Tab-separated table of C-alpha atoms in Angstrom:
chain	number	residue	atom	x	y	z
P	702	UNK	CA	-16.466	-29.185	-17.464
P	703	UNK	CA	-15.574	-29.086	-13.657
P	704	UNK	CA	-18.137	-28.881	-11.547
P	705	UNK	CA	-18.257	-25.985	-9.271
P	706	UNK	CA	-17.732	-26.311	-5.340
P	707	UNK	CA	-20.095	-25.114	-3.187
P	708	UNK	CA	-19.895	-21.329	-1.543
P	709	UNK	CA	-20.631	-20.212	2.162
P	710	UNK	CA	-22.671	-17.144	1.519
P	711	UNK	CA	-21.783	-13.897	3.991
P	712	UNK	CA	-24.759	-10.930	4.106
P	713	UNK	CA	-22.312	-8.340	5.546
P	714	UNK	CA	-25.587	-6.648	7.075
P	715	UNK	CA	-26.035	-9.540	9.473
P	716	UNK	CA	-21.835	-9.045	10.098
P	717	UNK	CA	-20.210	-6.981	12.858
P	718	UNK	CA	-17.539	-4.461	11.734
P	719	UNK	CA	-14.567	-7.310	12.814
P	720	UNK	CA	-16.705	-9.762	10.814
P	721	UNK	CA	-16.656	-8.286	7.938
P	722	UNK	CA	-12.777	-7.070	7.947
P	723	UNK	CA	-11.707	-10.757	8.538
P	724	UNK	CA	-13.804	-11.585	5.632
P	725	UNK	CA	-12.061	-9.317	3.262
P	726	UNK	CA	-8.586	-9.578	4.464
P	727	UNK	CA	-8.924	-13.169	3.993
P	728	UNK	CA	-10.388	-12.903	0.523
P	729	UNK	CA	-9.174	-9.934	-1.013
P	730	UNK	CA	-5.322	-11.266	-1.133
P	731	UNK	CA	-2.840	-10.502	-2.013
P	732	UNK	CA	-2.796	-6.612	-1.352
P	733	UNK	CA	0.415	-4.819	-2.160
P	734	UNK	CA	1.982	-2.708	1.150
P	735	UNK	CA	2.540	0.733	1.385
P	736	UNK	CA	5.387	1.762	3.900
P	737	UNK	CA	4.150	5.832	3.898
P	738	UNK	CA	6.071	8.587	5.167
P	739	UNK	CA	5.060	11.784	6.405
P	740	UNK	CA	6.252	14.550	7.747
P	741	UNK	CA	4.287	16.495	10.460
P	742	UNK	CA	3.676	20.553	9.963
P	743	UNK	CA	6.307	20.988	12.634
P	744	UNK	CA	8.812	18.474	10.280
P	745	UNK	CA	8.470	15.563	12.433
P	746	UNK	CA	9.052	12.272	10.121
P	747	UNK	CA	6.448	9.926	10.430
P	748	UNK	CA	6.532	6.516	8.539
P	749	UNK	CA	3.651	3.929	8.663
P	750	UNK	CA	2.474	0.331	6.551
P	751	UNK	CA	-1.045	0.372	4.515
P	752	UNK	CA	-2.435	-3.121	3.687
P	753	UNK	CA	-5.369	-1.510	1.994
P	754	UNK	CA	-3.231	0.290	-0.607
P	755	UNK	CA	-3.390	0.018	-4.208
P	756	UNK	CA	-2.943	1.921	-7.673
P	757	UNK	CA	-6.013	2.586	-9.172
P	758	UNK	CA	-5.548	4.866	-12.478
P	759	UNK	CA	-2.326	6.414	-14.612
P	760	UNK	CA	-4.125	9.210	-16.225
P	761	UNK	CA	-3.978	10.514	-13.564
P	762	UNK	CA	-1.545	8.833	-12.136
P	763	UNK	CA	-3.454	8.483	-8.855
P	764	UNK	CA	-2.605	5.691	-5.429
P	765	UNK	CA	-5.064	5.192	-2.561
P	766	UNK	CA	-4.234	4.148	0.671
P	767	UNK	CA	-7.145	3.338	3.670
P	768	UNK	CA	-6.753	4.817	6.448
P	769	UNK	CA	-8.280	3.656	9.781
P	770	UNK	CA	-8.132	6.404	12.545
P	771	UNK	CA	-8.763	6.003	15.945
P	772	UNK	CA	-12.521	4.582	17.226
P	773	UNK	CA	-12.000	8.598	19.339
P	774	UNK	CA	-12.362	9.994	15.588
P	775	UNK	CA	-8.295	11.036	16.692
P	776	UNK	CA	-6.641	11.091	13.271
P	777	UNK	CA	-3.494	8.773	13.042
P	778	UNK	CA	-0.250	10.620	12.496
P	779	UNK	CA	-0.479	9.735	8.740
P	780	UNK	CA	-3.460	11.233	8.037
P	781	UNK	CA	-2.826	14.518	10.162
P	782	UNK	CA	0.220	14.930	8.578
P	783	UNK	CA	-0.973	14.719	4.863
P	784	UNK	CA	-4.011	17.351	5.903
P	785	UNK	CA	-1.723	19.079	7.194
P	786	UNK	CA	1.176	18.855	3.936
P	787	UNK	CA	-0.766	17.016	1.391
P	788	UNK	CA	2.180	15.371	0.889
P	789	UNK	CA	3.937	11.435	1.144
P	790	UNK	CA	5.377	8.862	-0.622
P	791	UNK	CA	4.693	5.802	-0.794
P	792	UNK	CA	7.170	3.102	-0.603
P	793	UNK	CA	7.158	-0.488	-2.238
P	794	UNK	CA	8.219	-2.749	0.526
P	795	UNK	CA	10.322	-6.391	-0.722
P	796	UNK	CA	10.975	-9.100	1.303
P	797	UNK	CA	14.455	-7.196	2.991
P	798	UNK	CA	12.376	-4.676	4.516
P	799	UNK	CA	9.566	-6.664	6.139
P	800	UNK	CA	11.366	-6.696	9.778
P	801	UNK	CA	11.901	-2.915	9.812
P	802	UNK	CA	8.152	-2.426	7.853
P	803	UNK	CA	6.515	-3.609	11.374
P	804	UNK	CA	8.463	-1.943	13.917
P	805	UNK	CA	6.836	1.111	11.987
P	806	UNK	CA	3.502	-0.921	12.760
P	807	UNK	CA	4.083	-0.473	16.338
P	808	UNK	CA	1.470	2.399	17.977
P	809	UNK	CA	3.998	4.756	18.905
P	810	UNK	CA	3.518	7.952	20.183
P	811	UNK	CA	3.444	11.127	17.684
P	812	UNK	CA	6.951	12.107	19.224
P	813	UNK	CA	8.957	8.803	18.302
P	814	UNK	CA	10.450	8.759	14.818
P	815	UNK	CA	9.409	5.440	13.740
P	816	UNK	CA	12.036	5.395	10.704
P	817	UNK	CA	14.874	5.928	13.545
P	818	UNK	CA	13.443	2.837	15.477
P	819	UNK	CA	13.643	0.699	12.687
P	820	UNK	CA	16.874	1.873	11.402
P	821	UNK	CA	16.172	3.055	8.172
P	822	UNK	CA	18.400	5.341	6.239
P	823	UNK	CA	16.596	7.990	4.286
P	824	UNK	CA	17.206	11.054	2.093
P	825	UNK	CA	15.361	14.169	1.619
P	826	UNK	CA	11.961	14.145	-1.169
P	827	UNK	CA	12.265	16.042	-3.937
P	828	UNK	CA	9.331	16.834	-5.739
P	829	UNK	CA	7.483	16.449	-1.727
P	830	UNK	CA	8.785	17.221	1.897
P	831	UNK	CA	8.293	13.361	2.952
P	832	UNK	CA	11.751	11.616	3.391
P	833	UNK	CA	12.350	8.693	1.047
P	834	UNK	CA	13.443	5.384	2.431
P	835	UNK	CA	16.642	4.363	0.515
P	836	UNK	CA	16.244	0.314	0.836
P	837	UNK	CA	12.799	0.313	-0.520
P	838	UNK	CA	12.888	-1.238	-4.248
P	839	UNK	CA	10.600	1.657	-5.327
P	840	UNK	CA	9.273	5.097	-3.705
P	841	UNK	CA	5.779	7.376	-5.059
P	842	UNK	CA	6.716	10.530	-4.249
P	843	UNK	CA	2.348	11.955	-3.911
P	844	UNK	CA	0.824	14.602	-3.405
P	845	UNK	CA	-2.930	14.814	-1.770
P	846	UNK	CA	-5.454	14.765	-4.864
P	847	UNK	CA	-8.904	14.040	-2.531
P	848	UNK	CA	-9.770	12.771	0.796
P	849	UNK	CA	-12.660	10.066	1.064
P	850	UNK	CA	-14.266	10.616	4.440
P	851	UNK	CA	-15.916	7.119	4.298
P	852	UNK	CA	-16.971	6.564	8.207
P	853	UNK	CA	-16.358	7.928	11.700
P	854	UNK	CA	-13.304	6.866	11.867
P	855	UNK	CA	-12.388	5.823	8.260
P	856	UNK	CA	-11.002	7.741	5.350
P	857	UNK	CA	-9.533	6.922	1.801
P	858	UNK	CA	-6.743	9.129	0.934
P	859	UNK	CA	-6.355	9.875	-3.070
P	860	UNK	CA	-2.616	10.700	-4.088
P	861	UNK	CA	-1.575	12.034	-7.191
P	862	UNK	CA	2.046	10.088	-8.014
P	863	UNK	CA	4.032	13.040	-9.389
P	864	UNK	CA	7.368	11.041	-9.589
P	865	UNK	CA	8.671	7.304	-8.670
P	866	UNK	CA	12.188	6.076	-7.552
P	867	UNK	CA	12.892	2.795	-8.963
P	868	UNK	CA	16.386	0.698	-8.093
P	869	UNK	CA	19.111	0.926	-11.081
P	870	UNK	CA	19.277	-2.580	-11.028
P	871	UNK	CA	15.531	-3.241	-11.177
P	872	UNK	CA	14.742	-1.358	-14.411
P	873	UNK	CA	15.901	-0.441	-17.631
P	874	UNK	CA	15.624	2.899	-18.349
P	875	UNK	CA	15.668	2.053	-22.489
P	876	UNK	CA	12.233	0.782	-22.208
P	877	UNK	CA	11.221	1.027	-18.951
P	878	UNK	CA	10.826	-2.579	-17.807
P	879	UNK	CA	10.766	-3.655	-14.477
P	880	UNK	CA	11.906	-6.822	-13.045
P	881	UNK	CA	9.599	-8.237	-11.181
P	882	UNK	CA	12.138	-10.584	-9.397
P	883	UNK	CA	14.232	-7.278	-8.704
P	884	UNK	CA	12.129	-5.715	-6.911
P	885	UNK	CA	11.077	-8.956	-4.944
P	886	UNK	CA	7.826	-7.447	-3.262
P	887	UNK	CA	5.565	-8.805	-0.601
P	888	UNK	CA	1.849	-9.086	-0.087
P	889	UNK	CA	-0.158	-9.269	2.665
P	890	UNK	CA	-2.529	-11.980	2.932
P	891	UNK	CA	-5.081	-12.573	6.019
P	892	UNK	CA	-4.066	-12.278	10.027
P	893	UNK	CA	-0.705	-11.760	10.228
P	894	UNK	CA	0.738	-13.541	6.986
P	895	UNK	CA	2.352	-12.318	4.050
P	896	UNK	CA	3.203	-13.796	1.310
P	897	UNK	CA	6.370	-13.660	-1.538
P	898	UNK	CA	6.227	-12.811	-5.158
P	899	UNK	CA	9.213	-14.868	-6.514
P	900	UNK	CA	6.657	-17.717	-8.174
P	901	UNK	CA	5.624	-15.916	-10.901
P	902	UNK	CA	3.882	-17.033	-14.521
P	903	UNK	CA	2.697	-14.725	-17.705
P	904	UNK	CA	-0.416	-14.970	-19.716
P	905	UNK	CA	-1.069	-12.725	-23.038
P	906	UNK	CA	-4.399	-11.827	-23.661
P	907	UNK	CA	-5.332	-12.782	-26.740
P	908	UNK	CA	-7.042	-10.103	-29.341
P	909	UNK	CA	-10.568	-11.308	-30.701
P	910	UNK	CA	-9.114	-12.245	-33.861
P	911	UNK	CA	-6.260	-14.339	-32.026
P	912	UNK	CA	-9.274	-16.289	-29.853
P	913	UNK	CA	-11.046	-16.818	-33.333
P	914	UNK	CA	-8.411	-18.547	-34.933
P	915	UNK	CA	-8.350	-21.121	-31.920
P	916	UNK	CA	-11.650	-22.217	-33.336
């Protein structure tokens, strides 16, 4: 048996706020990325990456994205606009897209269309208002199920996926497999790495009466 290694022990109580967030980001890895677009009450297009983003049920079908807001208790143009909508989609984002993903990272101001900074083509929603970014591999199209006010200036936002875009030549519509290569997504790991998802591996679970005949 391999003997364990020994463990540095963090009480987040005894941690500042920056503490703790450099803990998780460094631990909890890799997180998928959300590129999100909006759309303002007004119809302004609004498009900005989630780190803390992940699917967390499919009956419901239901995504949640964290959203940090400003320390002012301001709300980020992502979260006013899906108050204001409760609407967005969420887009997978490969390794193509990574350039343009963090020019929508930059703090722009609520009247600069970050998807016309970075250059990305898009095309109207359909089942939502938000615009859909055509070179993402795969696009939620949500709507707003509940809002998690979870500090001043924190909130989880609960979306109901009510259809997904997935490239042609990523999936087969026969049986509805997705290849993982295809879509060639990206993770986000701790500070300002990501990482690639091209190494990949498969294990089966094994039913109890598949473990019992191992003996």
């Amino acid at each position: 048996m391999t003997r364990p290694s020994s463990h540095t022990h963090f009480d987040f109580a005894q941690l500042t706020e920056r503490e703790r967030y450099k803990i998780l980001i460094g631990t909890v890895i890799p997180r998928p990325v959300a590129l999100v677009t909006t759309v303002s009450h007004d119809g302004v297009p609004n498009a900005g990456p989630f780190s803390f983003f992940n699917v967390l049920t499919h009956d419901p079908a239901i995504v949640a994205i964290g959203v940090e807001n400003y320390a002012d208790m301001r709300f980020k143009d992502t979260a006013r606009n899906i108050r204001e909508t409760g609407e967005f989609t969420v887009h997978i984002v490969d390794d193509a897209l990574v350039r343009q993903m963090e020019i929508c990272a930059i703090k722009f101001g609520p009247e600069i269309d970050e998807l016309e900074e970075a250059g990305l083509d898009t095309t109207p929603g359909v089942m939502v208002r938000s615009p859909r970014i055509l070179a993402a591999p795969a696009a939620l199209e949500c709507r707003r199920h509940t809002t998690l006010q979870v500090g001043p200036a924190r909130e989880i936002i609960l979306g109901e996926v009510l259809g997904v875009y997935v490239r042609s030549d990523a999936v087969d519509p026969s049986n509805l497999h997705i290849d993982q290569q295809m879509m060639d997504a990206v993770g986000r790991m701790g500070g300002h790495t990501y990482t690639r998802t091209r190494d990949l591996f498969d294990i089966k679970t094994l039913t109890p009466e598949e473990w019992a005949a191992r003996g």
